[in-house]
PDB file of N, CA and C in Angstrom:
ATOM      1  N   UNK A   1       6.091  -0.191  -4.047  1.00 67.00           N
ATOM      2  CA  UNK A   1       6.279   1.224  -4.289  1.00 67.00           C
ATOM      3  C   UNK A   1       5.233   1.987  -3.497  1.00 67.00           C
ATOM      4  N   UNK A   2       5.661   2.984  -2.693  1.00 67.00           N
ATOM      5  CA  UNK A   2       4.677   3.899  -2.175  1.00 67.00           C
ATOM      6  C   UNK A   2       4.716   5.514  -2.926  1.00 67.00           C
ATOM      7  N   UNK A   3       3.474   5.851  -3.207  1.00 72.00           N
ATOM      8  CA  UNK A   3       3.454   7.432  -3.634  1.00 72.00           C
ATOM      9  C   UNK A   3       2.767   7.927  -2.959  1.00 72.00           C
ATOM     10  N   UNK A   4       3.609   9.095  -2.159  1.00 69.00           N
ATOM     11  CA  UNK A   4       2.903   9.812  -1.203  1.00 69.00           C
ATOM     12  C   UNK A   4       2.849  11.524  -1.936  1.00 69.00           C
ATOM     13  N   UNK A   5       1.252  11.752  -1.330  1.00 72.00           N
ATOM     14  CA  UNK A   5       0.841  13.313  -1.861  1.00 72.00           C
ATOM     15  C   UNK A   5       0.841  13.990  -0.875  1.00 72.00           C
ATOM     16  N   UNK A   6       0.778  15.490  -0.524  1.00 73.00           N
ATOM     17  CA  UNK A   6       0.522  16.154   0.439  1.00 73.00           C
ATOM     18  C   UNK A   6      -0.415  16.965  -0.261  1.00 73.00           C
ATOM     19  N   UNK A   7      -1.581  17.510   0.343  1.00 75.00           N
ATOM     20  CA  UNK A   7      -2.799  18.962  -0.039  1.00 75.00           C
ATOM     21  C   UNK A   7      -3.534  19.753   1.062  1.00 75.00           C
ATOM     22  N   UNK A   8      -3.048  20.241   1.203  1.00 76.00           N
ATOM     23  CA  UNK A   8      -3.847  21.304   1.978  1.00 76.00           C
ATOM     24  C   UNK A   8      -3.324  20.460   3.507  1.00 76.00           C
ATOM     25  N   UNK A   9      -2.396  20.491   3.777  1.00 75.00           N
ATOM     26  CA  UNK A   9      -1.581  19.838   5.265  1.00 75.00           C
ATOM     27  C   UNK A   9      -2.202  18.388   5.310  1.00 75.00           C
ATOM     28  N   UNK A  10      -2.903  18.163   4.542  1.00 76.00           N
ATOM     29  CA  UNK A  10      -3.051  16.401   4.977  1.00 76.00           C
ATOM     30  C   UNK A  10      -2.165  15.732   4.077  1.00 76.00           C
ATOM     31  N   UNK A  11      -1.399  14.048   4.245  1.00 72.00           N
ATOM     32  CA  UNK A  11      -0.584  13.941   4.029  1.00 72.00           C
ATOM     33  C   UNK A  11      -1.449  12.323   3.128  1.00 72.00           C
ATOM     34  N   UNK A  12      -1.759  12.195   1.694  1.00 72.00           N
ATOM     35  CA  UNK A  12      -2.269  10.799   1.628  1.00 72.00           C
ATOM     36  C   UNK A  12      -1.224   9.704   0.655  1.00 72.00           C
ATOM     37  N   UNK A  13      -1.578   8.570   0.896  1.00 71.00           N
ATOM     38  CA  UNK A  13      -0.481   7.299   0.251  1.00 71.00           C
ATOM     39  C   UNK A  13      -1.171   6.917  -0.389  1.00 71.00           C
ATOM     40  N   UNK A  14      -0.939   5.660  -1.204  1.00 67.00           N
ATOM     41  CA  UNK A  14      -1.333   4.924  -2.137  1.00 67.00           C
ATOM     42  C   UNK A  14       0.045   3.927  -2.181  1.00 67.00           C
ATOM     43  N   UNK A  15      -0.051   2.686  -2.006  1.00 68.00           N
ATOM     44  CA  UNK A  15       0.861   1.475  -1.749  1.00 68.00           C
ATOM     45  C   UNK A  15       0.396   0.631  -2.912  1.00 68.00           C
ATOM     46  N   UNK A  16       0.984   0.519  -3.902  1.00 68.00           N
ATOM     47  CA  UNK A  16       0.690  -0.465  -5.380  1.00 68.00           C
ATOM     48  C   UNK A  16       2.133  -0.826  -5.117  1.00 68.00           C
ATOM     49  N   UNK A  17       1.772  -1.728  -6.122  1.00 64.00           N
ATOM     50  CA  UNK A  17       2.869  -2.833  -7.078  1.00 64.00           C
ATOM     51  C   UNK A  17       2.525  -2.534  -8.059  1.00 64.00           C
ATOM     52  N   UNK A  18       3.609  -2.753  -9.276  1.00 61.00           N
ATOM     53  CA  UNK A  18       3.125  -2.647 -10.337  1.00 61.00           C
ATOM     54  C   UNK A  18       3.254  -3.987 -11.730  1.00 61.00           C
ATOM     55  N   UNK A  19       4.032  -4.313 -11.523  1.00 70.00           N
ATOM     56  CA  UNK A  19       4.573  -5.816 -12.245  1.00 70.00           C
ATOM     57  C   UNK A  19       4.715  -7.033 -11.479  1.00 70.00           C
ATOM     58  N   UNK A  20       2.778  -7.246 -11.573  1.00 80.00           N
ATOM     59  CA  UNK A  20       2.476  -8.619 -11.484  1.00 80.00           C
ATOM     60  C   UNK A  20       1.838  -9.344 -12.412  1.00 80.00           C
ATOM     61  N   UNK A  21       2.836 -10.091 -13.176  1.00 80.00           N
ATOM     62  CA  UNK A  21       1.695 -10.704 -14.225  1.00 80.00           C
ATOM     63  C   UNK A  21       1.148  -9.462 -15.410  1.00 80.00           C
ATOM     64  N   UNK A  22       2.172  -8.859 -15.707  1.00 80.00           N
ATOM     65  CA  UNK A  22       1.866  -7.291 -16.600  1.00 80.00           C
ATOM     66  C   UNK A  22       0.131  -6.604 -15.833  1.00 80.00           C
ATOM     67  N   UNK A  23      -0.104  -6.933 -14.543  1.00 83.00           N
ATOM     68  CA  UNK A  23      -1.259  -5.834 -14.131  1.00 83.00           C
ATOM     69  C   UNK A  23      -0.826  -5.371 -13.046  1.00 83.00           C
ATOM     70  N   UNK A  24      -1.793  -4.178 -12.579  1.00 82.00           N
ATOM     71  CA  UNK A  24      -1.419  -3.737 -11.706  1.00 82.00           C
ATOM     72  C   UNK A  24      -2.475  -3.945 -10.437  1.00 82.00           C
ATOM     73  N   UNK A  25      -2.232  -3.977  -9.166  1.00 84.00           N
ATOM     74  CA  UNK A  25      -2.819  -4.451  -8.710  1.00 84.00           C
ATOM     75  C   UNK A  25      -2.527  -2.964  -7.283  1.00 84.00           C
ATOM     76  N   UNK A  26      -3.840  -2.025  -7.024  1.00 84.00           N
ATOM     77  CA  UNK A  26      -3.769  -1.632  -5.905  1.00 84.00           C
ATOM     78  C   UNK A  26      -3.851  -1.763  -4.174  1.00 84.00           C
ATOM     79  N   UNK A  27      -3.356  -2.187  -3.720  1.00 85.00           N
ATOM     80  CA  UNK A  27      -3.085  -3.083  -2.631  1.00 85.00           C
ATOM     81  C   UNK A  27      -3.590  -2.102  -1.202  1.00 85.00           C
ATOM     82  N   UNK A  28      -3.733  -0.896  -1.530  1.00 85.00           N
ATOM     83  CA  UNK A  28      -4.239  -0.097  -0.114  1.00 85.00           C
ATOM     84  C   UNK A  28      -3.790   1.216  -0.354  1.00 85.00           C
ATOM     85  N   UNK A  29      -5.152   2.211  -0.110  1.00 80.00           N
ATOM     86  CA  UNK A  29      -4.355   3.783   0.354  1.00 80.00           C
ATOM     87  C   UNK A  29      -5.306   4.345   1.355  1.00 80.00           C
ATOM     88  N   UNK A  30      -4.873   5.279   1.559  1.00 78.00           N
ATOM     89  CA  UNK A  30      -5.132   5.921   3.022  1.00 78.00           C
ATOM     90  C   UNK A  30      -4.592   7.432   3.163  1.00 78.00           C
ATOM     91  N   UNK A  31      -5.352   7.840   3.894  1.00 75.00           N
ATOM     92  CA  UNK A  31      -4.693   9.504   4.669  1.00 75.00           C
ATOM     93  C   UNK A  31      -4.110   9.125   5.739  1.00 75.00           C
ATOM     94  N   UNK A  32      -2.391   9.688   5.569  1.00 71.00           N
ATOM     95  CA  UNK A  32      -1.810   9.650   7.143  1.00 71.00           C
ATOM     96  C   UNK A  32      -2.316  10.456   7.823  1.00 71.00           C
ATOM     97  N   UNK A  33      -2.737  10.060   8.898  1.00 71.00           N
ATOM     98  CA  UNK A  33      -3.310  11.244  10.045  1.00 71.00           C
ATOM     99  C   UNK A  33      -2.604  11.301  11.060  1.00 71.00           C
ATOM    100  N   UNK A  34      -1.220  10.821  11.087  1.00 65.00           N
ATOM    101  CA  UNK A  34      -0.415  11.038  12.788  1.00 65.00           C
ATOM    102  C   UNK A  34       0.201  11.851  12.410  1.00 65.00           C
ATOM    103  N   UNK A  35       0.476  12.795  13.391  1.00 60.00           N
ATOM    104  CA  UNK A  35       0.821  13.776  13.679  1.00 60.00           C
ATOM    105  C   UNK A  35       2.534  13.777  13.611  1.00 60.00           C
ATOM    106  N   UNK A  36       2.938  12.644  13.931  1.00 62.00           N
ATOM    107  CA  UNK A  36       4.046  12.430  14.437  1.00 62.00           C
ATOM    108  C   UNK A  36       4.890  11.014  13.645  1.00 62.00           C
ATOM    109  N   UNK A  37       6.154  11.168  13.136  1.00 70.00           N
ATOM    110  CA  UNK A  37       6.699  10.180  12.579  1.00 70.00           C
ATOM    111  C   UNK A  37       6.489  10.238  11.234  1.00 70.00           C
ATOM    112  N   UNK A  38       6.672   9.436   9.998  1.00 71.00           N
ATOM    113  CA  UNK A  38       6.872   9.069   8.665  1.00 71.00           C
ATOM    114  C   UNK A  38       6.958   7.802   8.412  1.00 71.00           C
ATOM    115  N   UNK A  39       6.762   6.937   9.228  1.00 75.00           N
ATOM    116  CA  UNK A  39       6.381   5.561   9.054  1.00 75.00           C
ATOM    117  C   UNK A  39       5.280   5.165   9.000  1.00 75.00           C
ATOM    118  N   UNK A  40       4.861   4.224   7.893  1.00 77.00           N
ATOM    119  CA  UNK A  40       3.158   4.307   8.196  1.00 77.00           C
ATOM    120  C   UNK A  40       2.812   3.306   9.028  1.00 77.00           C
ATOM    121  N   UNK A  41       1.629   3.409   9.578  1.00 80.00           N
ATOM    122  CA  UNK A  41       1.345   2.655  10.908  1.00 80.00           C
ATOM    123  C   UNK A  41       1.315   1.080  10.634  1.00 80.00           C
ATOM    124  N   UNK A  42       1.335   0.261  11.526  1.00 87.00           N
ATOM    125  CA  UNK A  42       1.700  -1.334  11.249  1.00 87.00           C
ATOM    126  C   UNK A  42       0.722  -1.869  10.710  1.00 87.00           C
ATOM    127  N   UNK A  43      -0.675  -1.210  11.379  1.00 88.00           N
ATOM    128  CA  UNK A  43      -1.933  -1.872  11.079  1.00 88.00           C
ATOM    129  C   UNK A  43      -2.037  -1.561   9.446  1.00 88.00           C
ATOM    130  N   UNK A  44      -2.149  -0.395   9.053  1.00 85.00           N
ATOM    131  CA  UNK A  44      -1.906  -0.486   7.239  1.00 85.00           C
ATOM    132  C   UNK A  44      -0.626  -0.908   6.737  1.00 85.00           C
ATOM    133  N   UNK A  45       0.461  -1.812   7.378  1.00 87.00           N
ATOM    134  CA  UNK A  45       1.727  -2.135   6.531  1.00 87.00           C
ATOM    135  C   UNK A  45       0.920  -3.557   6.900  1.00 87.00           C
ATOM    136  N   UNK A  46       0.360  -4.297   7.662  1.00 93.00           N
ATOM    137  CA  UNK A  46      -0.228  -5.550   7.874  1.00 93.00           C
ATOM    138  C   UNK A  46      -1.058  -5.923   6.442  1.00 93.00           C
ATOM    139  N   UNK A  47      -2.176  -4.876   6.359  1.00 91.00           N
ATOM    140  CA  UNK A  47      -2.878  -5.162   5.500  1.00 91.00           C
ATOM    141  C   UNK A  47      -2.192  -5.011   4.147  1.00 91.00           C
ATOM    142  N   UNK A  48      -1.675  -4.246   3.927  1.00 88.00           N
ATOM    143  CA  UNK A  48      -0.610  -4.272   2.734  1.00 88.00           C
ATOM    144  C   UNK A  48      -0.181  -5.696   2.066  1.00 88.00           C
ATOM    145  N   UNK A  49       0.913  -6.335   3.263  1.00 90.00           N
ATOM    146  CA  UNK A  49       0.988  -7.621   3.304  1.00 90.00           C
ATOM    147  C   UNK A  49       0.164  -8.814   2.770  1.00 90.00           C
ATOM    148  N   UNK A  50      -0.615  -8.396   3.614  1.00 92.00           N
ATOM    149  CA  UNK A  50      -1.810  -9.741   3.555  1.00 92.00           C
ATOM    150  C   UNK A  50      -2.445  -9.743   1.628  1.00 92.00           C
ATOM    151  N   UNK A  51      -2.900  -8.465   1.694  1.00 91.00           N
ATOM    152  CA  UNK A  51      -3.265  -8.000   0.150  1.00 91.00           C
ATOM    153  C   UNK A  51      -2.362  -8.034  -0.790  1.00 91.00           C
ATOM    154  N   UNK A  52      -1.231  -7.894  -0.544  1.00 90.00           N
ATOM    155  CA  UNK A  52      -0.059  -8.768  -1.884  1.00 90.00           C
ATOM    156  C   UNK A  52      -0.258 -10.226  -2.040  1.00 90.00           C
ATOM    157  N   UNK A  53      -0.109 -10.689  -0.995  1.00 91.00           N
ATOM    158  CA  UNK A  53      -0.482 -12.652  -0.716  1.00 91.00           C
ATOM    159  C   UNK A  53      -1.469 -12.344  -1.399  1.00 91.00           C
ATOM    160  N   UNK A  54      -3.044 -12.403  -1.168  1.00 91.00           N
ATOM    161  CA  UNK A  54      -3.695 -12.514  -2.549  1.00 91.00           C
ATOM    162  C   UNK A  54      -3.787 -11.955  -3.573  1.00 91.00           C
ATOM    163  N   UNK A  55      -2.759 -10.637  -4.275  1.00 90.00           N
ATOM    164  CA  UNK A  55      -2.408 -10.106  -5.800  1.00 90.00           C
ATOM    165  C   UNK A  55      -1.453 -11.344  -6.497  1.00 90.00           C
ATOM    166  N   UNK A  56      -0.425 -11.823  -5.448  1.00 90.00           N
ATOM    167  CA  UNK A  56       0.551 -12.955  -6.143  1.00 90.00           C
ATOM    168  C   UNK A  56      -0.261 -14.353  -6.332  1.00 90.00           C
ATOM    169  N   UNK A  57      -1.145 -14.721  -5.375  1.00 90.00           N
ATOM    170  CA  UNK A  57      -2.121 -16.024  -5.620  1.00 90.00           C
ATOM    171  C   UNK A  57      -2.901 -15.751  -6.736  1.00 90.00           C
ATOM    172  N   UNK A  58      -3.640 -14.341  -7.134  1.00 89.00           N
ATOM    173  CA  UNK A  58      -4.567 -14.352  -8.212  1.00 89.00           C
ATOM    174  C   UNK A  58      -3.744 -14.438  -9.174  1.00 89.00           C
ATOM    175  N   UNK A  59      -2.078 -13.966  -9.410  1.00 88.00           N
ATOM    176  CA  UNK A  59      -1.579 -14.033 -10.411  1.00 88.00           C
ATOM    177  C   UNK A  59      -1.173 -15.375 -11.095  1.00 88.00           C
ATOM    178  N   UNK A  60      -1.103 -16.188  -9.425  1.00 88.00           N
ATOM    179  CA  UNK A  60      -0.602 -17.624  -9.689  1.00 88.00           C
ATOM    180  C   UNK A  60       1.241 -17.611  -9.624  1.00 88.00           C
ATOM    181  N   UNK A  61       1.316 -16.401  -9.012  1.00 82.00           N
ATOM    182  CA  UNK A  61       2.733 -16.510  -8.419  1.00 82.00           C
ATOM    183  C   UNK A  61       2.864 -17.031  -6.799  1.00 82.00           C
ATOM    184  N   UNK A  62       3.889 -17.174  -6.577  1.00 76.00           N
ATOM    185  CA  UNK A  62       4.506 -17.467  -5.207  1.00 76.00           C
ATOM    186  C   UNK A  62       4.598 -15.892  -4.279  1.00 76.00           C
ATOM    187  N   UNK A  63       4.456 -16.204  -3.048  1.00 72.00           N
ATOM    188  CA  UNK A  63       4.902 -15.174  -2.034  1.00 72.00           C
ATOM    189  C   UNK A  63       6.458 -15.001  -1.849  1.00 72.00           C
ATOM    190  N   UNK A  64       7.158 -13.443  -1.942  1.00 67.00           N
ATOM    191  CA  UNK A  64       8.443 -13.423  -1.735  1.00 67.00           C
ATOM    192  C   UNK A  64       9.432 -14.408  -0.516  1.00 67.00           C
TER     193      UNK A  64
END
């Protein structure tokens, strides 16, 4: 799940999960700062990634 805010023209995210193992686990947020597009950049969808792999290992679940 992503929740995105906007304030004062800056645009910020917050990328959680929420049902792992009944916790929640925040996985990365950030201010979009490009100017251009609505996709968020690869380098924070990478780390995203990587940081679920260890929310599902601490839970003692499997990777999708």
């Amino acid at each position: 799940m992503e929740v995105v805010e906007s304030e004062a023209g800056s645009t910020y995210r917050a990328v959680y999960t929420v049902k792992i193992a009944g916790a929640v686990y925040v996985l990365h947020c950030f201010q979009k700062k490009s100017s251009s597009g609505v996709a968020t950049p690869k380098p924070d969808m990478d780390l995203v990634r990587e940081r679920l792999k260890v929310a599902l290992a601490h839970a003692g679940q499997a990777p999708p």
